[in-house]
PDB file of C-alpha atoms in Angstrom:
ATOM      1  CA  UNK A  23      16.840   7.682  -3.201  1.00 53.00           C
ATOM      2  CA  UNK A  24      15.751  11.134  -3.719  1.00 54.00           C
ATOM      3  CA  UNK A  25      16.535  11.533  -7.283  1.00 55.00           C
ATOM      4  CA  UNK A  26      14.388   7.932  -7.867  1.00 53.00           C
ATOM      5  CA  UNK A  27      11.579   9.629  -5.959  1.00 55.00           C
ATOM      6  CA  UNK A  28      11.552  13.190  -7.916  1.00 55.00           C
ATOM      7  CA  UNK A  29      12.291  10.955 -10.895  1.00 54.00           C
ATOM      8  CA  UNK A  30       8.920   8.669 -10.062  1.00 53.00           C
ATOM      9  CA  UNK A  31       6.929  11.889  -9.228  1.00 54.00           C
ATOM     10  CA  UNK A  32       7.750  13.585 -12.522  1.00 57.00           C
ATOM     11  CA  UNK A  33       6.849  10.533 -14.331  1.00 54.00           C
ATOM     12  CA  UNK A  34       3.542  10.187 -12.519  1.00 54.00           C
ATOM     13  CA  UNK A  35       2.530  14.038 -12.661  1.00 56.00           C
ATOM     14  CA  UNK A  36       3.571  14.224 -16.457  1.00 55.00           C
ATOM     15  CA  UNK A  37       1.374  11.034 -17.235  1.00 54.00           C
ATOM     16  CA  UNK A  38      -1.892  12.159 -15.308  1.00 54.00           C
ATOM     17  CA  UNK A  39      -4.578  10.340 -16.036  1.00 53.00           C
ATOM     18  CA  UNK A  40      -7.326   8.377 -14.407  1.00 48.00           C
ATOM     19  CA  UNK A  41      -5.428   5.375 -15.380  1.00 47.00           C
ATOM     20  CA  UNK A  42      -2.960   5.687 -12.577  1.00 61.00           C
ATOM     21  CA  UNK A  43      -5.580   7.261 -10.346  1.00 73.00           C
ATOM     22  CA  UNK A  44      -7.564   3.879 -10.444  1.00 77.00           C
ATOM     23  CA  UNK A  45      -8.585   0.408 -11.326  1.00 80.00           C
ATOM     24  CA  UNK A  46     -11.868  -0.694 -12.455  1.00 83.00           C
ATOM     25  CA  UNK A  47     -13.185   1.948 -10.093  1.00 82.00           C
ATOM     26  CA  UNK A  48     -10.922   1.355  -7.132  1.00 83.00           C
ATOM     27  CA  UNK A  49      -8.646   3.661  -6.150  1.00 81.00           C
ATOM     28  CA  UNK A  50      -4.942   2.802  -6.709  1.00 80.00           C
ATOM     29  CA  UNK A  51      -4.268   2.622  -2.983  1.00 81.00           C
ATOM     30  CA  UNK A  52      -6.141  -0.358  -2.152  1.00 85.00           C
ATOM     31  CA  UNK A  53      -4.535  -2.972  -4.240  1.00 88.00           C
ATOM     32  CA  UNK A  54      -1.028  -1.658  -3.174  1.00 86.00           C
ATOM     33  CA  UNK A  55      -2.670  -1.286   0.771  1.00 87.00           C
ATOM     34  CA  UNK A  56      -3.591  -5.076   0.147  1.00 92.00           C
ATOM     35  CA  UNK A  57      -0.152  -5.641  -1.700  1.00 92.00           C
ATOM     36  CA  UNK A  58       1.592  -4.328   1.359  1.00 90.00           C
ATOM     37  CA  UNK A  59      -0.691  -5.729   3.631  1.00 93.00           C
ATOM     38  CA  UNK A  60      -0.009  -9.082   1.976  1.00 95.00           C
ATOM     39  CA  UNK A  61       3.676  -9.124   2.022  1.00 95.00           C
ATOM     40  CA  UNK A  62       3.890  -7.226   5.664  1.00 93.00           C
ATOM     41  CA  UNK A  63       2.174  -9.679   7.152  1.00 94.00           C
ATOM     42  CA  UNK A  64       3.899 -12.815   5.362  1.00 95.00           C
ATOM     43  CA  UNK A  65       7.565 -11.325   6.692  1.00 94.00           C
ATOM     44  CA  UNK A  66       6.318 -10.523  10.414  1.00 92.00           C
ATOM     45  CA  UNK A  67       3.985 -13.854  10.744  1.00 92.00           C
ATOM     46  CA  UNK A  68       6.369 -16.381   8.745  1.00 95.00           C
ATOM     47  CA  UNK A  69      10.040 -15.279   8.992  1.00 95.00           C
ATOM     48  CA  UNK A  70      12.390 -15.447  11.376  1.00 96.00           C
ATOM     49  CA  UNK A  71      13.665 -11.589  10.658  1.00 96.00           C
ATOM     50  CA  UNK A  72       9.382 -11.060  11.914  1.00 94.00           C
ATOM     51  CA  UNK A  73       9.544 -13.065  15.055  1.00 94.00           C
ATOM     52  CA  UNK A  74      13.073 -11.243  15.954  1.00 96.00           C
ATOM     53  CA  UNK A  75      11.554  -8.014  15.725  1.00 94.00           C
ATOM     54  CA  UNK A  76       8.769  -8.857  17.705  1.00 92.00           C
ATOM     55  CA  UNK A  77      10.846 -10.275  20.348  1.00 94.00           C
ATOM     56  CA  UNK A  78      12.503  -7.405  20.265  1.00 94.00           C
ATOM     57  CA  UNK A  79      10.218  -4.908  20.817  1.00 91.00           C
ATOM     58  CA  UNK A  80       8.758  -7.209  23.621  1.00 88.00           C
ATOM     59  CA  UNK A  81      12.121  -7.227  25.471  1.00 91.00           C
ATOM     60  CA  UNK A  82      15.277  -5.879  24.151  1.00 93.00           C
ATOM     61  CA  UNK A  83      17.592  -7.417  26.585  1.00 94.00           C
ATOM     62  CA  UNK A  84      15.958 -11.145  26.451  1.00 94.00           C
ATOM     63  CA  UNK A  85      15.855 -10.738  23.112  1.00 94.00           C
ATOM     64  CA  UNK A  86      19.674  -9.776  23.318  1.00 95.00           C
ATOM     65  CA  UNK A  87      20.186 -12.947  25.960  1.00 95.00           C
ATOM     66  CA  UNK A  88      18.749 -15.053  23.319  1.00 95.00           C
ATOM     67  CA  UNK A  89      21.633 -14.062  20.774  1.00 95.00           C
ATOM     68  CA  UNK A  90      19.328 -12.049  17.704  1.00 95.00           C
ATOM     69  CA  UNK A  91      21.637  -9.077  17.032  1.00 96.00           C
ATOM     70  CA  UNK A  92      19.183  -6.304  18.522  1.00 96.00           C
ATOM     71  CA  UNK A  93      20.826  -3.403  17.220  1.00 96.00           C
ATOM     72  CA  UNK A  94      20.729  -5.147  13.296  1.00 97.00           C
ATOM     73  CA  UNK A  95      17.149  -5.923  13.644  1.00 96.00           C
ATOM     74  CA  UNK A  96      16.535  -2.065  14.691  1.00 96.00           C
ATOM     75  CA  UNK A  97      18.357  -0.572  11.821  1.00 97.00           C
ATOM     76  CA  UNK A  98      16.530  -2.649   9.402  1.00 96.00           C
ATOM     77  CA  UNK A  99      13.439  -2.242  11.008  1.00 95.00           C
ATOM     78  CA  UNK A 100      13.912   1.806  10.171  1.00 96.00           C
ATOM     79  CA  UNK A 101      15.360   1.084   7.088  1.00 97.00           C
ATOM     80  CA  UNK A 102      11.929  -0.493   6.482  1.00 94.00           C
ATOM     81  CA  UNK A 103       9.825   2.043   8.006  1.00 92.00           C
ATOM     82  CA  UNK A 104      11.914   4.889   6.134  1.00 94.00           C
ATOM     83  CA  UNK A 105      11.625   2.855   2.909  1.00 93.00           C
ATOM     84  CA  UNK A 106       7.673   2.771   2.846  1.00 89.00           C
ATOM     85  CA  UNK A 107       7.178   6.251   3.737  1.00 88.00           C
ATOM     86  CA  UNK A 108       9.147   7.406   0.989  1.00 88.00           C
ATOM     87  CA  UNK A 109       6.827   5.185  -1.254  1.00 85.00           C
ATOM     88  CA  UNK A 110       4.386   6.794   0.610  1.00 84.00           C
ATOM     89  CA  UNK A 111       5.303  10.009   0.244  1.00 84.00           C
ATOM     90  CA  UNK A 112       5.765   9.288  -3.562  1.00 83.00           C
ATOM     91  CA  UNK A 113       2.054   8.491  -3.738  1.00 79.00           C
ATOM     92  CA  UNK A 114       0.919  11.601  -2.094  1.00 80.00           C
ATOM     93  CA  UNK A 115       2.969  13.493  -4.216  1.00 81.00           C
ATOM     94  CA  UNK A 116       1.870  12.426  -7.425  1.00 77.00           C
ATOM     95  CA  UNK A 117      -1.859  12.525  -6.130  1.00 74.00           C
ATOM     96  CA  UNK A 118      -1.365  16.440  -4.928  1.00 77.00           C
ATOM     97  CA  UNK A 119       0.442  17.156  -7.932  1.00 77.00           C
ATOM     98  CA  UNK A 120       3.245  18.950  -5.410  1.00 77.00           C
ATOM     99  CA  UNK A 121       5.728  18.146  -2.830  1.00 80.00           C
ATOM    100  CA  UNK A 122       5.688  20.308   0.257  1.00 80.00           C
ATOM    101  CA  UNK A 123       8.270  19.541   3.373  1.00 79.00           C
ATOM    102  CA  UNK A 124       4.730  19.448   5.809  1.00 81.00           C
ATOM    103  CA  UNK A 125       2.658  17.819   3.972  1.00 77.00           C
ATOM    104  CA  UNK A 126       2.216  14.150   6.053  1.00 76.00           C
ATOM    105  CA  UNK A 127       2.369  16.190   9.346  1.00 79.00           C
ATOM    106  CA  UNK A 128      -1.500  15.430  10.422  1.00 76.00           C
ATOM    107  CA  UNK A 129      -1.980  12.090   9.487  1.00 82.00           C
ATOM    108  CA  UNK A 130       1.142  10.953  12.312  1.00 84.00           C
ATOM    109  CA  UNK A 131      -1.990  11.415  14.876  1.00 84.00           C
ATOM    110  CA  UNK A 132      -3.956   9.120  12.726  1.00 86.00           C
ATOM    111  CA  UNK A 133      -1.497   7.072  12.056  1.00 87.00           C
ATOM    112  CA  UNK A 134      -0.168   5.625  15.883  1.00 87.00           C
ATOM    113  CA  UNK A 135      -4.245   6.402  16.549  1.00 89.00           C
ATOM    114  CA  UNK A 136      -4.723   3.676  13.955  1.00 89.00           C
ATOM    115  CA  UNK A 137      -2.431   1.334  15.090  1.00 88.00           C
ATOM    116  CA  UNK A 138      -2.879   1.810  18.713  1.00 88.00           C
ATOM    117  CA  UNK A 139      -6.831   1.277  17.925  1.00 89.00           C
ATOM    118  CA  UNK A 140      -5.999  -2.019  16.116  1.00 88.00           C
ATOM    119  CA  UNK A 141      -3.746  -3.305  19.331  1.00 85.00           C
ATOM    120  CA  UNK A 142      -0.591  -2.373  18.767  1.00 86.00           C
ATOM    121  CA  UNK A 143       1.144  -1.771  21.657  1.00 81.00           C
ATOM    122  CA  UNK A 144       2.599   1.483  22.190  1.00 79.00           C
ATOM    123  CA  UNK A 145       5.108  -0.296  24.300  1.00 76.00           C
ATOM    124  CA  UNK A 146       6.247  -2.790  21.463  1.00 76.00           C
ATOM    125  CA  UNK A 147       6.123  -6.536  21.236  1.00 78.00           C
ATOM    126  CA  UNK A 148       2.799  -6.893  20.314  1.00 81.00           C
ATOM    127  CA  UNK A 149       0.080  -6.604  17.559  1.00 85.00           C
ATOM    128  CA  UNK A 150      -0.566  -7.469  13.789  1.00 89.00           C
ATOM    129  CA  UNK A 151      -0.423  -5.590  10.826  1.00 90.00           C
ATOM    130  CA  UNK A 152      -3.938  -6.690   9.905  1.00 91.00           C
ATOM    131  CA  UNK A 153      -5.228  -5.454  13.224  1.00 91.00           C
ATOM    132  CA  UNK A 154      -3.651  -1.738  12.430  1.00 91.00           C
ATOM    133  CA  UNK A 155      -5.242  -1.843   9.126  1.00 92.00           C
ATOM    134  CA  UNK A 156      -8.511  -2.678  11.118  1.00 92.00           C
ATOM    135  CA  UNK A 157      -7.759   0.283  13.287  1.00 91.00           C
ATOM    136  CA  UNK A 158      -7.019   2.465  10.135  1.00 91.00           C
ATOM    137  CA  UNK A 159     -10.204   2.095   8.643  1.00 92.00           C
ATOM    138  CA  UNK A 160     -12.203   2.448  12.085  1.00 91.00           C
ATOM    139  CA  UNK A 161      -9.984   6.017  12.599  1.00 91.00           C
ATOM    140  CA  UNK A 162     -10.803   6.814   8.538  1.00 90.00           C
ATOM    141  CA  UNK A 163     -14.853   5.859   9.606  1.00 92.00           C
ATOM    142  CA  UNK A 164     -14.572   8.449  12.737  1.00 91.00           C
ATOM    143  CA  UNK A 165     -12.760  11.066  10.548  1.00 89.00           C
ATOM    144  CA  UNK A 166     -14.788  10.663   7.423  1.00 91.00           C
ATOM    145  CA  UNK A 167     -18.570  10.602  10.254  1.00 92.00           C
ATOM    146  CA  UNK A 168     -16.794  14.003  11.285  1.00 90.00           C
ATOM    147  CA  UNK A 169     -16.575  15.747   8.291  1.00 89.00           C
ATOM    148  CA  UNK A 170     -20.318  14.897   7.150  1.00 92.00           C
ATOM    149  CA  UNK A 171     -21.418  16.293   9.949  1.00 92.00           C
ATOM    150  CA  UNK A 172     -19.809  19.737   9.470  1.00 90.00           C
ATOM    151  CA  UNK A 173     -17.785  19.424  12.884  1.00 89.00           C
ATOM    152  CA  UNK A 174     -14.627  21.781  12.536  1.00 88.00           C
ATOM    153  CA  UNK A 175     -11.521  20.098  11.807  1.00 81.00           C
ATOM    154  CA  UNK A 176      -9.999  21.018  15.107  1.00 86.00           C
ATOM    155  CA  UNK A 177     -12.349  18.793  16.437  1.00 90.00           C
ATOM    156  CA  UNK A 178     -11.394  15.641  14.708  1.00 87.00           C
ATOM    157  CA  UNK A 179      -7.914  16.042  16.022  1.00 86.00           C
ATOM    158  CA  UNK A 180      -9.588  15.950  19.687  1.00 90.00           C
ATOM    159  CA  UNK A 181     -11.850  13.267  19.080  1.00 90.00           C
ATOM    160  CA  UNK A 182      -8.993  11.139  17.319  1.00 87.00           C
ATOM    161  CA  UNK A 183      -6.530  11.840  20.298  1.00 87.00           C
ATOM    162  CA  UNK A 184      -9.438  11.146  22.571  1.00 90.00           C
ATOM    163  CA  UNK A 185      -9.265   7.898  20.929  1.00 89.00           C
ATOM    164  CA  UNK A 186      -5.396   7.262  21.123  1.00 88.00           C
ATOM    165  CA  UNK A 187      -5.410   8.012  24.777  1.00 91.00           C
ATOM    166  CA  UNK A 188      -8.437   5.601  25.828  1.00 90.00           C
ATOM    167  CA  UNK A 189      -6.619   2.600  23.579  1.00 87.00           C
ATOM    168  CA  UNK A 190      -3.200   3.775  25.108  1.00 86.00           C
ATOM    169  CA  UNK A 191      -4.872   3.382  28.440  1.00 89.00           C
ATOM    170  CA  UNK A 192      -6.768   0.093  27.789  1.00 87.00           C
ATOM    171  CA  UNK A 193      -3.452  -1.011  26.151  1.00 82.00           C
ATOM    172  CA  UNK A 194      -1.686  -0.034  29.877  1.00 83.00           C
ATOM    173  CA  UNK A 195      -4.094  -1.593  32.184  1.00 87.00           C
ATOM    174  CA  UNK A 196      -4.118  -5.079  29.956  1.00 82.00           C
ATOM    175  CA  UNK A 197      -0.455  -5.051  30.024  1.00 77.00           C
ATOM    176  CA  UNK A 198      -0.371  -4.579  33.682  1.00 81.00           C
ATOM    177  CA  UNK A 199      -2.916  -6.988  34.368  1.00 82.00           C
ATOM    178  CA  UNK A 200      -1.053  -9.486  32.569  1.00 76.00           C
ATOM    179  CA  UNK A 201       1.935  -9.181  34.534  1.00 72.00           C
ATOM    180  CA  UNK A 202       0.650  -9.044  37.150  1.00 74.00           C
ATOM    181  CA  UNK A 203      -1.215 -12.518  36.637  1.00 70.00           C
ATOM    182  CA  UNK A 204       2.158 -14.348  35.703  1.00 63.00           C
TER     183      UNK A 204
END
């Protein structure tokens, strides 16, 4: 996997151009954000591997009671995860034009902020991928506000945590008010 990815970053730094940069105007990332988007939601929403993995992250053991192979559907659930931040990473990469062992480290805050915004639980079993991508752009909206008006940069790491913990804590209460009514 690594030799594909230094492989796929040479081949993208040595052909630079604004070809590969965008199409028609739009940046690169949002037809393969849609692409993604697309085919993310198709597998969670319409396949039985998607409503395993929500069950789950809902409830392990019921899950487990109900006979889907819990530990299987975690591994490939990483294997997932792993596999689309090495595209990921691949991206960034050939955007920076250099590969540095820190170099996603703050957007993870921006990331689960995103996701957490869009109602994902940080307790698993529920959410939608379009919802986090709804949660993405109003996190990229707060960030980008931020930087025109001047604010530091330390800042936007308080505001966006500020963020995470009141949707953490509105994710809490609505989970405990919904067991609580059953």
């Amino acid at each position: 996997m690594a030799g594909l990815g230094g492989a796929l970053v040479s081949l993208l730094n040595t052909n630079r151009s604004t070809s590969l940069k965008e199409i028609s105007g739009v940046p690169i990332v949002v037809p393969i954000a849609v692409t993604v988007l697309f085919f993310g939601t198709l597998l969670l929403d319409r396949t039985r591997f998607g409503r395993h993995l929500y069950a789950v992250g809902g409830n392990p053991e019921a899950a487990r009671r109900a006979g889907i192979k819990v530990v299987q559907i975690r591994i490939t659930a990483f294997v997932l995860c792993s596999t689309l931040a090495v595209v990921s990473g691949i991206f960034n990469a050939s955007r920076v034009g250099a590969v540095e062992a820190t170099a996603g480290k703050a957007i993870v805050l921006s990331g689960v902020a995103a996701a957490v915004v869009g109602g994902v639980s940080l307790f698993g079993g529920r959410g939608r991928l379009i919802h986090a991508a709804v949660g993405a752009l109003v996190i990229a909206i707060i960030d980008n506000g931020l930087g025109l008006l001047g604010l530091p940069a330390g800042i936007n790491f308080l505001v966006t945590g500020g963020v995470l913990i009141l949707a953490a804590t509105v994710d809490a209460v609505s989970r405990k008010r919904s067991s609580a009514s059953r």
